[in-house]
Each structure stands twice: as structure tokens, then as C-alpha cells.
Amino acid sequence: MKYAEKVRLQERGGYGRVSCVSLTQILFSEKKGMMDVNCKFFVGQLIHHRLFNYRGVVVDVDPDFQGTAEWYDAVARSQPPKDEPWYHILVDGREEMTYVAEQNL
């Protein structure tokens, strides 16, 4: 499928729940496998973290965990699945970003 066809389908919601994929991500979708991922959240969406009770906005989506094993072992205490989407979140009221598994949003 050509890029322009993907964009038209995306605009009409032709990919169902994969609407979290931005136009930039569509360009790289074959490489990253994003078109096969069912994301619950999309870039620009406001979220609430279930465990740490903060709000934020999604600024990027990874189809699966892209961090290091060391970071995961040290930070991801709830041991969320690595093979599900992970989100880059800009935290409301702070100048920091977090990396969060989908199950925690």
C-alpha cells in the first residue's frame, strides 16, 4: 500500500484502533511494525497514570518497549509487558517526560 493510500485510510479511520499512529510514524510503519499495533492512546491525547496519579500528554508511541534492560529492572517495578505499546508522556505541571507502559495508563 502506498503512503498516500495509508494517509487516506488513516484520515477515515480505516485502520481502526491504530489511529494512534501519527503521519510521521506512518512513513516508518513498515520498519517499526506500527500498523500491526493496537494502541489505546494517540499522540496529543491527555492521559492519567494509574499508579502514580499524574496527568500528562502523549508525545510519542513505541510499538513495544524500547528502553534498556537496566532501566526496566530499575524503574519498571510493576514489570509491565515489554511486547505491548509504551508511551512517551510529557507530565502536566513539570518539565519532565516519562516512559510508561500502556497498562499503567
Coordinates of C-alpha atoms in Angstrom, one line a residue:
M1 CA 0.0 0.0 0.0
K2 CA 1.4 3.4 -0.9
Y3 CA 1.9 6.2 1.6
A4 CA -0.9 8.3 0.2
E5 CA -3.4 5.4 0.5
K6 CA -2.3 4.9 4.1
V7 CA -2.9 8.6 4.9
R8 CA -6.4 8.5 3.3
L9 CA -7.3 5.4 5.2
Q10 CA -5.9 6.9 8.4
E11 CA -8.0 10.1 7.9
R12 CA -11.1 8.0 7.5
G13 CA -10.3 5.7 10.4
G14 CA -9.6 2.8 8.1
Y15 CA -7.1 1.3 10.5
G16 CA -9.4 1.0 13.5
R17 CA -7.7 1.4 16.8
V18 CA -4.3 2.0 15.2
S19 CA -5.3 5.7 14.9
C20 CA -2.6 6.4 17.5
V21 CA -0.1 6.4 14.6
S22 CA 0.9 9.9 13.5
L23 CA 1.7 10.8 10.0
T24 CA 5.4 10.7 10.8
Q25 CA 5.0 7.2 12.1
I26 CA 3.1 6.1 9.0
L27 CA 6.2 6.9 7.0
F28 CA 8.2 4.5 9.1
S29 CA 5.4 2.0 9.7
E30 CA 6.9 -0.9 7.7
K31 CA 10.2 -0.5 9.6
K32 CA 8.7 -0.3 13.1
G33 CA 5.7 -2.6 12.6
M34 CA 3.3 0.1 13.9
M35 CA 0.5 -0.8 11.6
D36 CA 0.0 -4.1 13.4
V37 CA -0.2 -2.5 16.9
N38 CA -3.5 -1.7 18.6
C39 CA -2.7 1.4 20.7
K40 CA -5.2 2.7 23.2
F41 CA -3.8 6.2 23.2
F42 CA -2.5 8.5 20.5
V43 CA -0.1 11.4 20.2
G44 CA -1.7 14.5 21.7
Q45 CA -4.1 12.7 23.9
L46 CA -4.4 13.5 27.6
I47 CA -3.7 10.6 29.9
H48 CA -3.8 9.7 33.6
H49 CA -1.2 7.5 35.2
R50 CA -3.0 4.8 37.2
L51 CA -0.2 4.1 39.7
F52 CA 1.4 7.5 40.2
N53 CA -1.7 9.6 39.8
Y54 CA -0.4 12.3 37.4
R55 CA -1.7 13.7 34.2
G56 CA 0.1 14.2 31.0
V57 CA 0.0 14.3 27.2
V58 CA 1.3 11.6 24.9
V59 CA 4.1 12.9 22.7
D60 CA 5.3 9.6 21.1
V61 CA 4.3 5.9 20.9
D62 CA 6.6 2.9 20.7
P63 CA 5.0 -0.4 19.5
D64 CA 6.9 -2.2 22.3
F65 CA 9.4 -1.4 25.0
Q66 CA 12.5 0.4 23.5
G67 CA 14.5 1.1 26.7
T68 CA 17.4 -0.8 28.2
A69 CA 17.2 -3.9 30.4
E70 CA 18.9 -1.9 33.1
W71 CA 16.3 0.9 33.0
Y72 CA 13.4 -1.7 33.0
D73 CA 14.8 -3.5 36.0
A74 CA 15.5 -0.3 38.0
V75 CA 12.4 1.7 37.1
A76 CA 9.5 -0.5 35.9
R77 CA 8.7 -2.1 39.3
S78 CA 5.3 -3.4 38.3
Q79 CA 7.0 -5.4 35.5
P80 CA 4.6 -4.3 32.7
P81 CA 4.8 -6.3 29.4
K82 CA 7.6 -5.3 27.1
D83 CA 5.7 -6.5 24.0
E84 CA 2.8 -4.0 24.3
P85 CA 2.8 -0.3 23.4
W86 CA 4.8 2.1 25.6
Y87 CA 4.3 5.9 25.6
H88 CA 6.5 9.0 26.0
I89 CA 4.5 11.3 28.3
L90 CA 5.0 15.0 29.0
V91 CA 4.0 15.4 32.6
D92 CA 1.5 18.2 33.4
G93 CA 2.9 20.9 35.5
R94 CA 6.5 19.7 35.3
E95 CA 9.4 20.0 32.9
E96 CA 9.9 16.2 32.6
M97 CA 8.9 13.3 30.4
T98 CA 8.2 9.8 31.4
Y99 CA 8.1 6.5 29.6
V100 CA 5.0 4.5 30.5
A101 CA 3.6 1.1 29.6
E102 CA 0.1 1.1 28.3
Q103 CA -1.3 -1.0 31.2
N104 CA -0.4 1.9 33.6
L105 CA -2.5 4.5 31.7

